[in-house]
mmCIF file of C-alpha atoms in Angstrom:
data_model
loop_
_atom_site.group_PDB
_atom_site.id
_atom_site.type_symbol
_atom_site.label_atom_id
_atom_site.label_comp_id
_atom_site.label_asym_id
_atom_site.label_seq_id
_atom_site.Cartn_x
_atom_site.Cartn_y
_atom_site.Cartn_z
ATOM 1 C CA MET A 1110 0.000 0.000 0.000
ATOM 2 C CA LEU A 1111 2.866 2.375 0.800
ATOM 3 C CA LYS A 1112 4.204 1.928 -2.733
ATOM 4 C CA VAL A 1113 1.079 3.387 -4.306
ATOM 5 C CA ALA A 1114 0.630 6.208 -1.775
ATOM 6 C CA PRO A 1115 2.451 8.784 -3.982
ATOM 7 C CA ASP A 1116 0.217 7.828 -6.912
ATOM 8 C CA LEU A 1117 -2.900 8.234 -4.774
ATOM 9 C CA VAL A 1118 -1.752 11.725 -3.807
ATOM 10 C CA ARG A 1119 -0.885 12.609 -7.413
ATOM 11 C CA LEU A 1120 -4.295 11.398 -8.576
ATOM 12 C CA ARG A 1121 -5.987 13.318 -5.750
ATOM 13 C CA ALA A 1122 -7.623 10.169 -4.385
ATOM 14 C CA TYR A 1123 -8.250 12.077 -1.171
ATOM 15 C CA THR A 1124 -10.874 14.192 -2.961
ATOM 16 C CA SER A 1125 -14.372 13.048 -3.845
ATOM 17 C CA VAL A 1126 -15.600 12.282 -7.340
ATOM 18 C CA ALA A 1127 -17.869 15.339 -7.173
ATOM 19 C CA ASP A 1128 -14.980 17.605 -6.155
ATOM 20 C CA LEU A 1129 -12.758 16.250 -8.922
ATOM 21 C CA VAL A 1130 -15.434 16.804 -11.552
ATOM 22 C CA SER A 1131 -16.234 20.284 -10.220
ATOM 23 C CA HIS A 1132 -12.558 21.234 -10.563
ATOM 24 C CA TYR A 1133 -12.853 20.868 -14.345
ATOM 25 C CA ILE A 1134 -16.549 21.453 -15.085
ATOM 26 C CA LYS A 1135 -18.568 24.496 -14.055
ATOM 27 C CA ASP A 1136 -22.035 23.722 -15.447
ATOM 28 C CA GLU A 1137 -24.077 22.119 -12.659
ATOM 29 C CA ARG A 1138 -25.956 19.799 -15.020
ATOM 30 C CA LEU A 1139 -22.745 18.473 -16.545
ATOM 31 C CA ARG A 1140 -21.295 18.032 -13.061
ATOM 32 C CA GLN A 1141 -24.148 15.665 -12.302
ATOM 33 C CA VAL A 1142 -23.673 13.772 -15.565
ATOM 34 C CA PHE A 1143 -19.970 13.211 -14.920
ATOM 35 C CA SER A 1144 -20.147 12.491 -11.183
ATOM 36 C CA PHE A 1145 -23.127 10.206 -10.514
ATOM 37 C CA HIS A 1146 -21.262 6.972 -11.375
ATOM 38 C CA PRO A 1147 -20.281 5.997 -7.780
ATOM 39 C CA LEU A 1148 -23.996 5.394 -7.208
ATOM 40 C CA LEU A 1149 -23.629 2.381 -9.515
ATOM 41 C CA ILE A 1150 -21.504 0.728 -6.822
ATOM 42 C CA GLY A 1151 -23.311 2.140 -3.811
ATOM 43 C CA GLY A 1152 -21.286 5.287 -3.217
ATOM 44 C CA ASN A 1153 -22.195 8.911 -2.596
ATOM 45 C CA PRO A 1154 -20.436 11.009 -5.289
ATOM 46 C CA PHE A 1155 -19.726 13.650 -2.636
ATOM 47 C CA GLU A 1156 -18.021 11.094 -0.360
ATOM 48 C CA SER A 1157 -16.562 8.426 -2.669
ATOM 49 C CA THR A 1158 -12.879 8.723 -3.493
ATOM 50 C CA SER A 1159 -12.098 10.221 -6.881
ATOM 51 C CA ILE A 1160 -10.478 6.972 -8.060
ATOM 52 C CA TYR A 1161 -14.031 5.906 -8.911
ATOM 53 C CA ALA A 1162 -14.109 8.522 -11.651
ATOM 54 C CA LEU A 1163 -12.474 5.668 -13.568
ATOM 55 C CA ILE A 1164 -15.930 4.136 -13.965
ATOM 56 C CA HIS A 1165 -16.846 6.779 -16.524
ATOM 57 C CA THR A 1166 -13.577 6.312 -18.412
ATOM 58 C CA LEU A 1167 -13.848 2.523 -18.463
ATOM 59 C CA GLU A 1168 -17.432 2.645 -19.710
ATOM 60 C CA ARG A 1169 -16.491 5.051 -22.481
ATOM 61 C CA LYS A 1170 -13.434 3.042 -23.510
ATOM 62 C CA PHE A 1171 -14.776 -0.510 -23.305
ATOM 63 C CA GLY A 1172 -18.539 -0.014 -23.465
ATOM 64 C CA ILE A 1173 -21.271 -1.756 -21.503
ATOM 65 C CA TRP A 1174 -22.021 -5.368 -22.408
ATOM 66 C CA TYR A 1175 -25.342 -7.183 -22.372
ATOM 67 C CA ALA A 1176 -25.931 -10.951 -22.567
ATOM 68 C CA GLN A 1177 -28.602 -11.729 -25.179
ATOM 69 C CA GLY A 1178 -31.403 -13.453 -23.310
ATOM 70 C CA GLY A 1179 -30.708 -11.648 -20.055
ATOM 71 C CA THR A 1180 -28.643 -12.420 -16.978
ATOM 72 C CA GLY A 1181 -30.265 -15.860 -16.728
ATOM 73 C CA VAL A 1182 -28.430 -16.915 -19.888
ATOM 74 C CA LEU A 1183 -25.111 -16.040 -18.260
ATOM 75 C CA VAL A 1184 -26.053 -17.940 -15.092
ATOM 76 C CA ARG A 1185 -27.037 -21.048 -17.062
ATOM 77 C CA ALA A 1186 -23.810 -20.895 -19.070
ATOM 78 C CA LEU A 1187 -21.736 -20.744 -15.875
ATOM 79 C CA VAL A 1188 -23.710 -23.672 -14.423
ATOM 80 C CA LYS A 1189 -23.039 -25.719 -17.560
ATOM 81 C CA LEU A 1190 -19.327 -24.904 -17.440
ATOM 82 C CA PHE A 1191 -19.157 -25.815 -13.750
ATOM 83 C CA GLU A 1192 -20.932 -29.130 -14.292
ATOM 84 C CA ASP A 1193 -18.918 -29.923 -17.429
ATOM 85 C CA ILE A 1194 -15.707 -29.853 -15.380
ATOM 86 C CA GLY A 1195 -17.197 -32.115 -12.720
ATOM 87 C CA GLY A 1196 -18.820 -29.663 -10.338
ATOM 88 C CA VAL A 1197 -21.982 -30.598 -8.452
ATOM 89 C CA LEU A 1198 -24.510 -27.947 -7.427
ATOM 90 C CA HIS A 1199 -26.475 -28.255 -4.188
ATOM 91 C CA LEU A 1200 -29.306 -25.758 -4.565
ATOM 92 C CA LYS A 1201 -31.539 -24.460 -1.765
ATOM 93 C CA GLN A 1202 -29.027 -25.649 0.831
ATOM 94 C CA GLU A 1203 -28.569 -22.820 3.322
ATOM 95 C CA VAL A 1204 -25.166 -22.524 4.976
ATOM 96 C CA SER A 1205 -25.240 -21.783 8.697
ATOM 97 C CA ARG A 1206 -21.497 -21.732 9.386
ATOM 98 C CA ILE A 1207 -18.108 -21.843 7.709
ATOM 99 C CA GLN A 1208 -15.901 -24.378 9.447
ATOM 100 C CA VAL A 1209 -12.464 -22.958 10.286
ATOM 101 C CA ASP A 1210 -9.679 -24.970 11.892
ATOM 102 C CA GLU A 1211 -8.594 -23.206 15.093
ATOM 103 C CA ARG A 1212 -4.942 -24.221 14.797
ATOM 104 C CA SER A 1213 -4.274 -23.472 11.130
ATOM 105 C CA GLY A 1214 -6.930 -20.799 10.635
ATOM 106 C CA ARG A 1215 -7.921 -22.408 7.326
ATOM 107 C CA ALA A 1216 -11.505 -22.905 6.191
ATOM 108 C CA THR A 1217 -12.202 -26.638 6.029
ATOM 109 C CA GLY A 1218 -15.856 -26.829 5.006
ATOM 110 C CA VAL A 1219 -19.377 -25.579 5.594
ATOM 111 C CA GLN A 1220 -22.191 -26.595 7.893
ATOM 112 C CA LEU A 1221 -25.745 -26.492 6.535
ATOM 113 C CA THR A 1222 -28.876 -25.538 8.436
ATOM 114 C CA SER A 1223 -29.938 -29.170 8.006
ATOM 115 C CA GLY A 1224 -27.019 -30.150 10.248
ATOM 116 C CA GLU A 1225 -24.986 -31.700 7.433
ATOM 117 C CA THR A 1226 -21.305 -30.743 7.196
ATOM 118 C CA ILE A 1227 -19.531 -30.659 3.834
ATOM 119 C CA MET A 1228 -15.748 -30.772 4.078
ATOM 120 C CA ALA A 1229 -13.657 -29.001 1.438
ATOM 121 C CA GLU A 1230 -10.084 -28.106 0.532
ATOM 122 C CA SER A 1231 -11.180 -24.558 -0.270
ATOM 123 C CA VAL A 1232 -14.243 -22.528 0.664
ATOM 124 C CA VAL A 1233 -15.366 -19.634 -1.522
ATOM 125 C CA CYS A 1234 -17.956 -17.360 0.068
ATOM 126 C CA ASN A 1235 -19.577 -14.647 -2.027
ATOM 127 C CA ALA A 1236 -22.182 -13.686 0.558
ATOM 128 C CA ASP A 1237 -22.456 -10.123 1.797
ATOM 129 C CA VAL A 1238 -19.203 -9.568 3.689
ATOM 130 C CA ALA A 1239 -20.838 -8.149 6.814
ATOM 131 C CA TYR A 1240 -23.394 -10.953 6.966
ATOM 132 C CA ALA A 1241 -20.644 -13.527 6.468
ATOM 133 C CA TYR A 1242 -18.486 -12.244 9.322
ATOM 134 C CA LEU A 1243 -21.425 -11.693 11.660
ATOM 135 C CA ASN A 1244 -23.196 -14.983 10.969
ATOM 136 C CA LEU A 1245 -21.003 -17.516 9.170
ATOM 137 C CA VAL A 1246 -17.398 -17.037 10.290
ATOM 138 C CA PRO A 1247 -16.661 -18.289 13.840
ATOM 139 C CA ASP A 1248 -15.409 -15.748 16.375
ATOM 140 C CA HIS A 1249 -11.890 -17.195 16.558
ATOM 141 C CA ALA A 1250 -11.386 -16.723 12.797
ATOM 142 C CA ARG A 1251 -12.605 -13.149 12.411
ATOM 143 C CA ARG A 1252 -9.281 -11.482 13.200
ATOM 144 C CA LYS A 1253 -9.880 -7.732 13.254
ATOM 145 C CA TYR A 1254 -13.338 -8.125 11.724
ATOM 146 C CA THR A 1255 -15.150 -8.467 15.022
ATOM 147 C CA ALA A 1256 -18.859 -7.765 15.305
ATOM 148 C CA ASN A 1257 -18.078 -4.316 16.680
ATOM 149 C CA TYR A 1258 -15.669 -3.544 13.809
ATOM 150 C CA ILE A 1259 -18.149 -4.708 11.160
ATOM 151 C CA LYS A 1260 -21.010 -2.691 12.617
ATOM 152 C CA LYS A 1261 -18.900 0.481 12.698
ATOM 153 C CA MET A 1262 -18.136 0.305 8.979
ATOM 154 C CA ARG A 1263 -20.070 2.499 6.572
ATOM 155 C CA TYR A 1264 -22.546 0.815 4.264
ATOM 156 C CA SER A 1265 -24.004 1.730 0.906
ATOM 157 C CA MET A 1266 -27.548 2.825 0.291
ATOM 158 C CA SER A 1267 -30.305 0.378 -0.502
ATOM 159 C CA LEU A 1268 -32.616 0.301 -3.516
ATOM 160 C CA PHE A 1269 -36.302 0.295 -4.300
ATOM 161 C CA VAL A 1270 -36.766 -1.618 -7.569
ATOM 162 C CA ILE A 1271 -39.926 -2.136 -9.612
ATOM 163 C CA TYR A 1272 -39.863 -4.884 -12.252
ATOM 164 C CA PHE A 1273 -42.718 -4.624 -14.729
ATOM 165 C CA GLY A 1274 -43.918 -5.612 -18.175
ATOM 166 C CA THR A 1275 -46.095 -3.610 -20.562
ATOM 167 C CA ASP A 1276 -48.427 -4.765 -23.330
ATOM 168 C CA ARG A 1277 -47.053 -2.085 -25.629
ATOM 169 C CA ARG A 1278 -43.608 -0.865 -26.640
ATOM 170 C CA TYR A 1279 -42.082 2.524 -25.869
ATOM 171 C CA ASP A 1280 -39.523 2.695 -28.664
ATOM 172 C CA ASP A 1281 -38.363 6.224 -27.838
ATOM 173 C CA ILE A 1282 -36.856 4.947 -24.572
ATOM 174 C CA ALA A 1283 -33.267 3.652 -24.716
ATOM 175 C CA HIS A 1284 -31.944 0.503 -23.027
ATOM 176 C CA HIS A 1285 -30.422 2.598 -20.231
ATOM 177 C CA GLU A 1286 -31.942 5.871 -19.029
ATOM 178 C CA ILE A 1287 -30.810 8.002 -16.087
ATOM 179 C CA VAL A 1288 -33.590 10.277 -14.834
ATOM 180 C CA MET A 1289 -32.182 13.028 -12.635
ATOM 181 C CA GLY A 1290 -34.552 14.606 -10.132
ATOM 182 C CA PRO A 1291 -34.844 18.288 -9.155
ATOM 183 C CA ARG A 1292 -32.217 17.957 -6.404
ATOM 184 C CA TYR A 1293 -28.786 16.353 -6.502
ATOM 185 C CA LYS A 1294 -26.641 16.897 -3.415
ATOM 186 C CA GLY A 1295 -29.695 17.479 -1.234
ATOM 187 C CA LEU A 1296 -31.234 14.167 -2.278
ATOM 188 C CA LEU A 1297 -27.949 12.342 -1.691
ATOM 189 C CA ASN A 1298 -27.745 13.867 1.784
ATOM 190 C CA ASP A 1299 -31.250 12.572 2.490
ATOM 191 C CA ILE A 1300 -30.230 9.078 1.379
ATOM 192 C CA PHE A 1301 -26.745 8.745 2.871
ATOM 193 C CA LYS A 1302 -26.675 11.127 5.843
ATOM 194 C CA ARG A 1303 -30.152 12.021 7.049
ATOM 195 C CA LYS A 1304 -31.491 8.589 6.025
ATOM 196 C CA VAL A 1305 -34.982 9.809 5.269
ATOM 197 C CA LEU A 1306 -37.260 8.893 2.378
ATOM 198 C CA ALA A 1307 -37.489 12.017 0.238
ATOM 199 C CA LYS A 1308 -40.562 12.950 -1.763
ATOM 200 C CA ASP A 1309 -38.435 13.470 -4.876
ATOM 201 C CA PHE A 1310 -36.094 10.913 -6.430
ATOM 202 C CA SER A 1311 -33.633 10.180 -9.199
ATOM 203 C CA LEU A 1312 -34.178 6.987 -11.175
ATOM 204 C CA TYR A 1313 -32.415 4.456 -13.358
ATOM 205 C CA LEU A 1314 -34.810 3.103 -16.001
ATOM 206 C CA HIS A 1315 -33.822 -0.165 -17.672
ATOM 207 C CA ARG A 1316 -35.508 -1.382 -20.878
ATOM 208 C CA PRO A 1317 -33.650 -4.497 -22.118
ATOM 209 C CA THR A 1318 -36.160 -5.067 -24.931
ATOM 210 C CA ALA A 1319 -34.612 -2.059 -26.673
ATOM 211 C CA THR A 1320 -31.602 -4.307 -27.318
ATOM 212 C CA ASP A 1321 -33.128 -7.770 -26.993
ATOM 213 C CA PRO A 1322 -36.786 -8.101 -28.117
ATOM 214 C CA SER A 1323 -36.758 -11.766 -27.026
ATOM 215 C CA MET A 1324 -37.053 -10.578 -23.420
ATOM 216 C CA ALA A 1325 -40.801 -9.942 -23.899
ATOM 217 C CA PRO A 1326 -43.632 -11.185 -26.144
ATOM 218 C CA GLU A 1327 -43.971 -9.481 -29.512
ATOM 219 C CA GLY A 1328 -45.251 -5.944 -29.171
ATOM 220 C CA CYS A 1329 -44.407 -5.795 -25.462
ATOM 221 C CA ASP A 1330 -41.620 -4.375 -23.299
ATOM 222 C CA CYS A 1331 -40.000 -5.506 -20.064
ATOM 223 C CA TRP A 1332 -38.502 -3.070 -17.586
ATOM 224 C CA TYR A 1333 -37.159 -2.295 -14.219
ATOM 225 C CA VAL A 1334 -36.826 1.078 -12.570
ATOM 226 C CA LEU A 1335 -34.743 1.611 -9.456
ATOM 227 C CA SER A 1336 -34.524 4.410 -6.960
ATOM 228 C CA PRO A 1337 -31.674 4.749 -4.433
ATOM 229 C CA VAL A 1338 -33.100 4.844 -0.905
ATOM 230 C CA PRO A 1339 -31.604 4.771 2.617
ATOM 231 C CA HIS A 1340 -30.514 1.424 4.050
ATOM 232 C CA GLN A 1341 -32.160 -0.114 7.096
ATOM 233 C CA GLY A 1342 -30.219 2.119 9.452
ATOM 234 C CA SER A 1343 -33.132 4.469 8.840
ATOM 235 C CA ARG A 1344 -36.522 4.382 10.540
ATOM 236 C CA ILE A 1345 -38.488 3.887 7.335
ATOM 237 C CA ASP A 1346 -41.292 1.329 7.677
ATOM 238 C CA TRP A 1347 -41.309 -0.300 4.256
ATOM 239 C CA THR A 1348 -44.360 -2.392 5.101
ATOM 240 C CA GLN A 1349 -46.235 0.921 5.043
ATOM 241 C CA MET A 1350 -44.184 2.994 2.586
ATOM 242 C CA ALA A 1351 -43.563 0.557 -0.287
ATOM 243 C CA LYS A 1352 -46.972 0.943 -1.951
ATOM 244 C CA PRO A 1353 -47.149 4.780 -1.924
ATOM 245 C CA TYR A 1354 -43.499 5.002 -2.995
ATOM 246 C CA ARG A 1355 -44.186 2.623 -5.872
ATOM 247 C CA ASP A 1356 -47.226 4.672 -6.889
ATOM 248 C CA SER A 1357 -45.277 7.935 -6.895
ATOM 249 C CA ILE A 1358 -42.591 6.456 -9.167
ATOM 250 C CA ILE A 1359 -45.098 4.997 -11.633
ATOM 251 C CA THR A 1360 -47.012 8.294 -11.716
ATOM 252 C CA TYR A 1361 -43.784 10.229 -12.300
ATOM 253 C CA LEU A 1362 -42.823 7.986 -15.231
ATOM 254 C CA GLU A 1363 -46.331 8.102 -16.668
ATOM 255 C CA GLU A 1364 -46.534 11.891 -16.601
ATOM 256 C CA ARG A 1365 -43.105 12.485 -18.136
ATOM 257 C CA TYR A 1366 -41.816 9.512 -20.129
ATOM 258 C CA LEU A 1367 -44.248 6.587 -20.500
ATOM 259 C CA PRO A 1368 -47.743 7.795 -21.516
ATOM 260 C CA HIS A 1369 -50.667 5.814 -20.060
ATOM 261 C CA LEU A 1370 -48.220 3.503 -18.306
ATOM 262 C CA SER A 1371 -50.618 2.400 -15.569
ATOM 263 C CA LYS A 1372 -53.128 0.845 -17.938
ATOM 264 C CA HIS A 1373 -50.416 -0.929 -19.942
ATOM 265 C CA ILE A 1374 -48.678 -2.700 -17.025
ATOM 266 C CA ILE A 1375 -49.533 -6.410 -17.271
ATOM 267 C CA SER A 1376 -47.021 -7.849 -14.795
ATOM 268 C CA GLU A 1377 -45.229 -6.289 -11.859
ATOM 269 C CA HIS A 1378 -43.084 -7.039 -8.827
ATOM 270 C CA HIS A 1379 -41.099 -4.773 -6.519
ATOM 271 C CA ILE A 1380 -38.341 -5.205 -3.954
ATOM 272 C CA ASP A 1381 -37.233 -2.857 -1.178
ATOM 273 C CA PRO A 1382 -34.605 -2.746 1.612
ATOM 274 C CA LEU A 1383 -36.502 -5.466 3.491
ATOM 275 C CA HIS A 1384 -35.848 -7.821 0.566
ATOM 276 C CA PHE A 1385 -32.135 -7.045 0.561
ATOM 277 C CA GLU A 1386 -31.969 -7.580 4.318
ATOM 278 C CA GLN A 1387 -34.229 -10.601 4.799
ATOM 279 C CA THR A 1388 -34.002 -12.490 1.500
ATOM 280 C CA LEU A 1389 -30.521 -11.602 0.242
ATOM 281 C CA ASN A 1390 -28.963 -11.496 3.742
ATOM 282 C CA SER A 1391 -27.427 -8.089 3.131
ATOM 283 C CA TYR A 1392 -26.464 -6.278 6.331
ATOM 284 C CA LEU A 1393 -28.774 -3.297 6.930
ATOM 285 C CA GLY A 1394 -30.428 -4.064 3.615
ATOM 286 C CA SER A 1395 -27.509 -2.405 1.851
ATOM 287 C CA ALA A 1396 -27.594 -3.081 -1.891
ATOM 288 C CA PHE A 1397 -23.818 -2.800 -2.398
ATOM 289 C CA SER A 1398 -22.375 -3.790 0.989
ATOM 290 C CA VAL A 1399 -19.419 -1.691 2.219
ATOM 291 C CA GLU A 1400 -19.597 1.938 1.062
ATOM 292 C CA PRO A 1401 -16.720 2.842 -1.324
ATOM 293 C CA VAL A 1402 -15.153 5.705 0.621
ATOM 294 C CA LEU A 1403 -11.342 5.955 0.506
ATOM 295 C CA ILE A 1404 -10.636 4.099 3.769
ATOM 296 C CA GLN A 1405 -12.958 1.278 2.675
ATOM 297 C CA SER A 1406 -11.689 0.958 -0.911
ATOM 298 C CA ALA A 1407 -9.072 -1.204 -2.624
ATOM 299 C CA TRP A 1408 -6.553 -2.510 -0.045
ATOM 300 C CA PHE A 1409 -8.699 -1.191 2.803
ATOM 301 C CA ARG A 1410 -11.644 -3.445 1.941
ATOM 302 C CA PRO A 1411 -11.928 -6.807 3.743
ATOM 303 C CA HIS A 1412 -9.361 -9.149 2.205
ATOM 304 C CA ASN A 1413 -9.696 -12.666 0.902
ATOM 305 C CA VAL A 1414 -8.385 -15.155 3.452
ATOM 306 C CA LYS A 1415 -7.343 -18.783 3.173
#
């Protein structure tokens, strides 16, 4: 880490993405366009280290790729590859604990909620890092990542996501649309600092049928729209707020971008921070786990261990 310290200083990694962009761009609208990218990985542009300005550069240089047929095609291809080389999948088998040898400190297997133990030469865990340390890794193997340490870390925002299908196409909408609301920094403060559910929002609207018509029946579109919201460190009661929040987003889209949307929705499902917390086992319902501020980025993030 010491070797790259001079480079971090030269690249002004100690500044935020928003500050870096503002140094070169004066128009407030363009500042938003060139600084919102940390939100894609759960970061506040006004807090995330400027090294994440690379996201914009990498997207411009290498593009954004889409798997024809959707993410499910990629999952099925990985399953086939895994099974072709001899792997065996055990689906719907919940892990309750990672077994770690106390003497060597090496992971030796996993224990399932059924009581079964599966021994292994290597254990790969891609669960939420906070959930893993708090619930799966035994106390003696946590090293510095004690429960107190994990709970003091900063965590990304959560998301409210509506998946829906329409019985008509909206061909003037691109595959990816960023809809900026009336406020920028103020809204981000509400989400990351004040942790309140604002009446306004900024949205990411995703229409994969613009690229891949096979994702919906002929003449139809499939979509999702997501809104960044505070994680479960807030006092928002999503059992009460999910429906009105959903309605406000659909109304907003209908009035500005998708005419008569309500009457054309033929399938719909939404998820909120409760889903991230209770179904996906994400600590605090965070959608992106540890927040990408400087002291929680790169080398400072929890390391892989043997």
